[in-house]
Amino acid sequence: MPKGSMCDCQQQSDLVEISNNHSEFKSKLSKLEVGNWVLLMSCPDCEQLWKVDEWDKYQNCYAVKIPSREGWEAFDSEALVKELMVKNRGGLTDSECLSLGCSLNKVKGSAYCVNHLYEGGTRA
């Protein structure tokens, strides 16, 4: 997005799934720093900071709004990803997770709760 044009950062949710438009999403931002499989980027119009996953064909990629540069790489988006996972799968069931000792409800279409899905590497 050229400088001076209207951005849409305020309309974006705090977590944006960018796997299918990774390059397009990044093209609207300015790269500030490079971390371990993540980038710190900012909007040239509103200066919103984004923690952007490096592209990975085997994993879903996300961009997360972050409040400041301080500690940006350690900013934890796990709760946001888990919330989106549950939403994308249609919510939770009334039955318990099949993981031994877990009493959380299963995610629809799965035998496990969101915590055990996440621990197993699921991010979508």
XYZ file of N, CA and C in Angstrom:
372
model
N 0.856 -1.175 0.000
C 0.000 0.000 0.000
C 0.902 1.239 0.000
N 0.766 2.126 -0.941
C 1.599 3.312 -0.994
C 1.341 4.215 0.204
N 2.420 4.918 0.613
C 2.257 5.850 1.723
C 1.190 6.871 1.395
N 0.452 7.245 2.439
C -0.585 8.243 2.250
C -1.948 7.652 1.934
N -1.990 6.359 1.566
C -3.294 5.757 1.305
C -3.883 5.248 2.618
N -5.171 5.060 2.612
C -5.869 4.637 3.825
C -5.566 3.169 4.108
N -5.140 2.886 5.324
C -4.898 1.496 5.704
C -6.188 0.900 6.282
N -6.176 -0.408 6.495
C -7.341 -1.054 7.096
C -6.975 -1.747 8.411
N -5.916 -1.304 9.057
C -5.454 -1.931 10.300
C -6.524 -1.925 11.385
N -7.241 -0.850 11.514
C -8.251 -0.763 12.571
C -9.404 -1.739 12.337
N -9.668 -2.085 11.072
C -10.745 -3.019 10.772
C -10.300 -4.476 10.921
N -8.993 -4.697 10.930
C -8.467 -6.058 11.067
C -8.618 -6.534 12.505
N -8.830 -7.848 12.674
C -8.871 -8.400 14.029
C -7.448 -8.454 14.583
N -7.322 -8.771 15.864
C -6.005 -8.816 16.497
C -5.134 -9.927 15.931
N -5.767 -10.968 15.400
C -5.058 -12.084 14.776
C -5.615 -12.264 13.377
N -4.727 -12.255 12.382
C -5.144 -12.399 10.990
C -4.435 -13.610 10.399
N -5.210 -14.551 9.867
C -4.638 -15.722 9.205
C -4.211 -15.284 7.807
N -2.911 -15.409 7.505
C -2.380 -14.863 6.256
C -1.744 -15.918 5.350
N -2.005 -17.185 5.603
C -1.367 -18.251 4.815
C -1.603 -18.092 3.320
N -2.812 -17.725 2.919
C -3.146 -17.635 1.492
C -2.817 -16.292 0.865
N -2.456 -15.301 1.656
C -2.100 -13.990 1.091
C -0.890 -13.396 1.820
N 0.063 -14.260 2.140
C 1.233 -13.862 2.920
C 1.988 -12.701 2.270
N 2.349 -12.847 1.013
C 3.104 -11.800 0.317
C 2.302 -10.512 0.197
N 1.029 -10.642 -0.112
C 0.165 -9.460 -0.254
C 0.059 -8.714 1.074
N -0.153 -9.448 2.178
C -0.265 -8.811 3.489
C 1.025 -8.076 3.827
N 2.162 -8.739 3.653
C 3.458 -8.136 3.979
C 3.774 -6.929 3.094
N 3.280 -6.941 1.860
C 3.609 -5.855 0.930
C 3.044 -4.509 1.384
N 2.044 -4.544 2.269
C 1.432 -3.311 2.763
C 2.161 -2.741 3.972
N 3.163 -3.485 4.474
C 3.837 -3.106 5.719
C 5.320 -2.855 5.492
N 5.940 -2.209 6.471
C 7.375 -1.970 6.449
C 8.052 -2.902 7.450
N 9.119 -3.570 7.000
C 9.845 -4.474 7.888
C 10.765 -3.670 8.797
N 10.649 -3.928 10.121
C 11.475 -3.228 11.103
C 12.583 -4.110 11.664
N 12.240 -5.370 11.957
C 13.216 -6.301 12.528
C 12.885 -7.711 12.081
N 13.906 -8.577 12.158
C 13.744 -9.982 11.829
C 14.058 -10.788 13.082
N 13.157 -11.692 13.440
C 13.356 -12.568 14.585
C 13.460 -14.008 14.130
N 13.215 -14.933 15.041
C 13.267 -16.355 14.757
C 11.945 -16.810 14.146
N 11.880 -16.887 12.812
C 10.702 -17.255 12.041
C 9.564 -16.240 12.168
N 9.863 -15.037 12.610
C 8.873 -13.961 12.701
C 9.496 -12.643 12.276
N 8.644 -11.734 11.852
C 9.073 -10.391 11.454
C 8.315 -9.371 12.280
N 8.986 -8.295 12.645
C 8.313 -7.138 13.231
C 8.092 -6.177 12.083
N 6.826 -5.847 11.844
C 6.484 -4.968 10.743
C 5.548 -3.876 11.240
N 5.478 -2.791 10.497
C 4.563 -1.711 10.880
C 3.865 -1.159 9.651
N 2.686 -0.637 9.915
C 1.918 -0.001 8.855
C 2.505 1.396 8.628
N 2.827 1.745 7.392
C 3.385 3.072 7.130
C 2.376 4.203 7.345
N 1.081 3.881 7.372
C 0.057 4.914 7.542
C -0.276 5.169 9.006
N -0.624 4.112 9.741
C -1.086 4.298 11.127
C -0.055 3.867 12.165
N 1.045 3.267 11.709
C 2.138 2.804 12.563
C 1.761 1.629 13.465
N 0.651 0.946 13.165
C 0.301 -0.267 13.901
C 1.432 -1.278 13.737
N 1.854 -1.875 14.841
C 2.894 -2.898 14.801
C 2.258 -4.272 14.617
N 2.919 -5.091 13.830
C 2.464 -6.451 13.546
C 3.619 -7.419 13.742
N 3.348 -8.526 14.415
C 4.281 -9.649 14.485
C 3.793 -10.622 13.421
N 4.603 -10.832 12.379
C 4.187 -11.596 11.204
C 5.032 -12.863 11.092
N 4.362 -14.009 11.036
C 5.077 -15.269 10.841
C 5.756 -15.281 9.488
N 6.963 -15.855 9.432
C 7.602 -16.115 8.150
C 6.757 -17.168 7.439
N 6.755 -17.166 6.125
C 5.953 -18.103 5.364
C 6.473 -19.516 5.587
N 5.544 -20.460 5.781
C 5.872 -21.872 5.976
C 4.776 -22.681 5.297
N 5.141 -23.447 4.277
C 4.117 -24.190 3.537
C 3.495 -25.314 4.353
N 4.088 -25.662 5.494
C 3.559 -26.749 6.313
C 2.762 -26.276 7.528
N 2.673 -24.988 7.740
C 2.022 -24.465 8.941
C 1.213 -23.219 8.578
N 0.111 -22.990 9.257
C -0.645 -21.759 9.039
C 0.191 -20.571 9.498
N 0.068 -19.480 8.773
C 0.814 -18.260 9.105
C -0.158 -17.200 9.601
N 0.300 -16.459 10.601
C -0.535 -15.435 11.207
C 0.210 -14.113 11.318
N -0.572 -13.059 11.369
C -0.074 -11.727 11.718
C -0.857 -11.307 12.961
N -0.147 -10.783 13.936
C -0.756 -10.408 15.211
C -0.459 -8.944 15.484
N -1.498 -8.199 15.840
C -1.288 -6.817 16.266
C -0.571 -6.848 17.613
N 0.471 -6.046 17.741
C 1.173 -5.978 19.020
C 1.241 -4.525 19.486
N 1.289 -4.330 20.816
C 1.202 -2.981 21.360
C 2.495 -2.171 21.317
N 3.670 -2.851 21.328
C 4.922 -2.080 21.333
C 6.064 -2.927 20.796
N 7.182 -2.259 20.512
C 8.371 -2.958 20.023
C 9.039 -3.745 21.134
N 8.863 -3.297 22.346
C 9.527 -3.939 23.484
C 8.997 -5.365 23.657
N 9.902 -6.327 23.600
C 9.536 -7.723 23.769
C 8.676 -8.279 22.652
N 8.721 -7.675 21.487
C 7.827 -8.053 20.395
C 7.945 -9.524 20.015
N 9.171 -10.057 19.979
C 9.349 -11.435 19.523
C 8.729 -12.438 20.497
N 8.691 -12.079 21.784
C 8.143 -12.973 22.810
C 6.634 -12.789 22.992
N 6.034 -11.826 22.279
C 4.593 -11.591 22.429
C 3.851 -12.895 22.165
N 3.030 -13.308 23.113
C 2.360 -14.606 23.055
C 0.976 -14.496 22.416
N 0.818 -15.131 21.273
C -0.466 -15.110 20.570
C -1.185 -16.460 20.661
N -0.724 -17.341 21.536
C -1.304 -18.683 21.643
C -2.806 -18.638 21.917
N -3.249 -17.805 22.844
C -4.676 -17.736 23.179
C -5.501 -17.280 21.967
N -4.972 -16.340 21.188
C -5.685 -15.864 20.000
C -5.790 -16.965 18.949
N -4.708 -17.727 18.773
C -4.720 -18.821 17.795
C -5.714 -19.898 18.232
N -5.711 -20.238 19.514
C -6.640 -21.250 20.018
C -8.089 -20.802 19.840
N -8.354 -19.542 20.110
C -9.710 -19.001 19.938
C -10.156 -19.123 18.480
N -9.259 -18.801 17.552
C -9.581 -18.898 16.127
C -9.765 -20.362 15.705
N -8.957 -21.265 16.253
C -9.097 -22.691 15.947
C -10.494 -23.185 16.320
N -10.953 -22.826 17.514
C -12.284 -23.249 17.971
C -13.359 -22.646 17.071
N -13.225 -21.368 16.757
C -14.203 -20.688 15.900
C -14.254 -21.330 14.511
N -13.079 -21.584 13.921
C -13.016 -22.160 12.576
C -13.618 -23.553 12.500
N -13.616 -24.265 13.608
C -14.126 -25.638 13.634
C -15.564 -25.715 14.148
N -16.176 -24.567 14.388
C -17.589 -24.540 14.760
C -17.871 -24.633 16.246
N -16.854 -24.453 17.079
C -17.077 -24.433 18.522
C -16.657 -25.719 19.211
N -17.240 -25.919 20.380
C -16.918 -27.073 21.219
C -18.103 -28.025 21.292
N -17.814 -29.277 21.599
C -18.865 -30.270 21.805
C -19.217 -30.301 23.290
N -20.172 -31.146 23.651
C -20.540 -31.331 25.050
C -19.749 -32.462 25.699
N -18.938 -33.166 24.923
C -18.190 -34.288 25.483
C -16.730 -33.914 25.761
N -16.117 -34.689 26.647
C -14.769 -34.383 27.117
C -13.689 -34.872 26.148
N -12.583 -34.195 26.216
C -11.366 -34.522 25.481
C -10.957 -35.958 25.795
N -10.442 -36.663 24.796
C -10.031 -38.044 24.994
C -8.628 -38.179 25.592
N -7.932 -37.077 25.782
C -6.611 -37.145 26.401
C -6.779 -37.520 27.877
N -6.012 -38.473 28.322
C -6.118 -39.009 29.676
C -6.051 -37.905 30.728
N -7.075 -37.839 31.562
C -7.110 -36.876 32.661
C -7.605 -35.488 32.297
N -7.942 -35.258 31.045
C -8.406 -33.935 30.617
C -9.929 -33.881 30.670
N -10.453 -32.853 31.300
C -11.909 -32.718 31.408
C -12.454 -31.567 30.558
N -11.618 -30.982 29.718
C -12.087 -29.912 28.826
C -12.921 -30.506 27.698
N -13.799 -29.707 27.146
C -14.659 -30.162 26.046
C -13.871 -30.259 24.748
N -14.247 -31.258 23.937
C -13.607 -31.462 22.639
C -14.000 -30.342 21.677
N -13.111 -30.067 20.745
C -13.403 -29.167 19.637
C -14.207 -29.974 18.622
N -15.220 -29.360 18.042
C -16.050 -30.054 17.048
C -15.165 -30.630 15.939
N -15.473 -31.864 15.561
C -14.721 -32.525 14.510
C -13.407 -33.121 14.981
N -13.184 -33.128 16.288
C -11.938 -33.641 16.843
C -12.236 -34.481 18.073
N -11.271 -35.295 18.443
C -11.385 -36.089 19.665
C -10.768 -35.363 20.855
N -10.190 -34.179 20.598
C -9.424 -33.486 21.634
C -9.882 -32.055 21.867
N -9.514 -31.542 23.013
C -9.758 -30.133 23.348
C -8.769 -29.268 22.569
N -8.982 -27.973 22.601
C -8.120 -27.064 21.848
C -6.683 -27.091 22.378
N -6.507 -27.278 23.689
C -5.149 -27.309 24.246
C -4.359 -28.500 23.716
N -4.987 -29.667 23.651
C -4.288 -30.841 23.166
C -4.093 -30.808 21.647
N -5.018 -30.213 20.916
C -4.806 -30.015 19.482
C -3.594 -29.115 19.255
N -3.528 -28.028 20.000
C -2.436 -27.062 19.870
C -1.104 -27.724 20.230
N -1.084 -28.461 21.343
C 0.143 -29.150 21.758
C 0.629 -30.124 20.691
N -0.320 -30.687 19.938
C 0.019 -31.622 18.868
C 0.467 -30.951 17.576
N 0.482 -29.642 17.547
C 0.966 -28.913 16.378
C -0.107 -28.300 15.490
N -1.366 -28.538 15.805
C -2.445 -27.959 14.993
C -2.504 -26.450 15.225
N -2.655 -25.691 14.137
C -2.749 -24.227 14.242
C -3.894 -23.674 13.406
N -4.763 -24.542 12.915
C -5.871 -24.067 12.082
C -7.183 -24.597 12.595
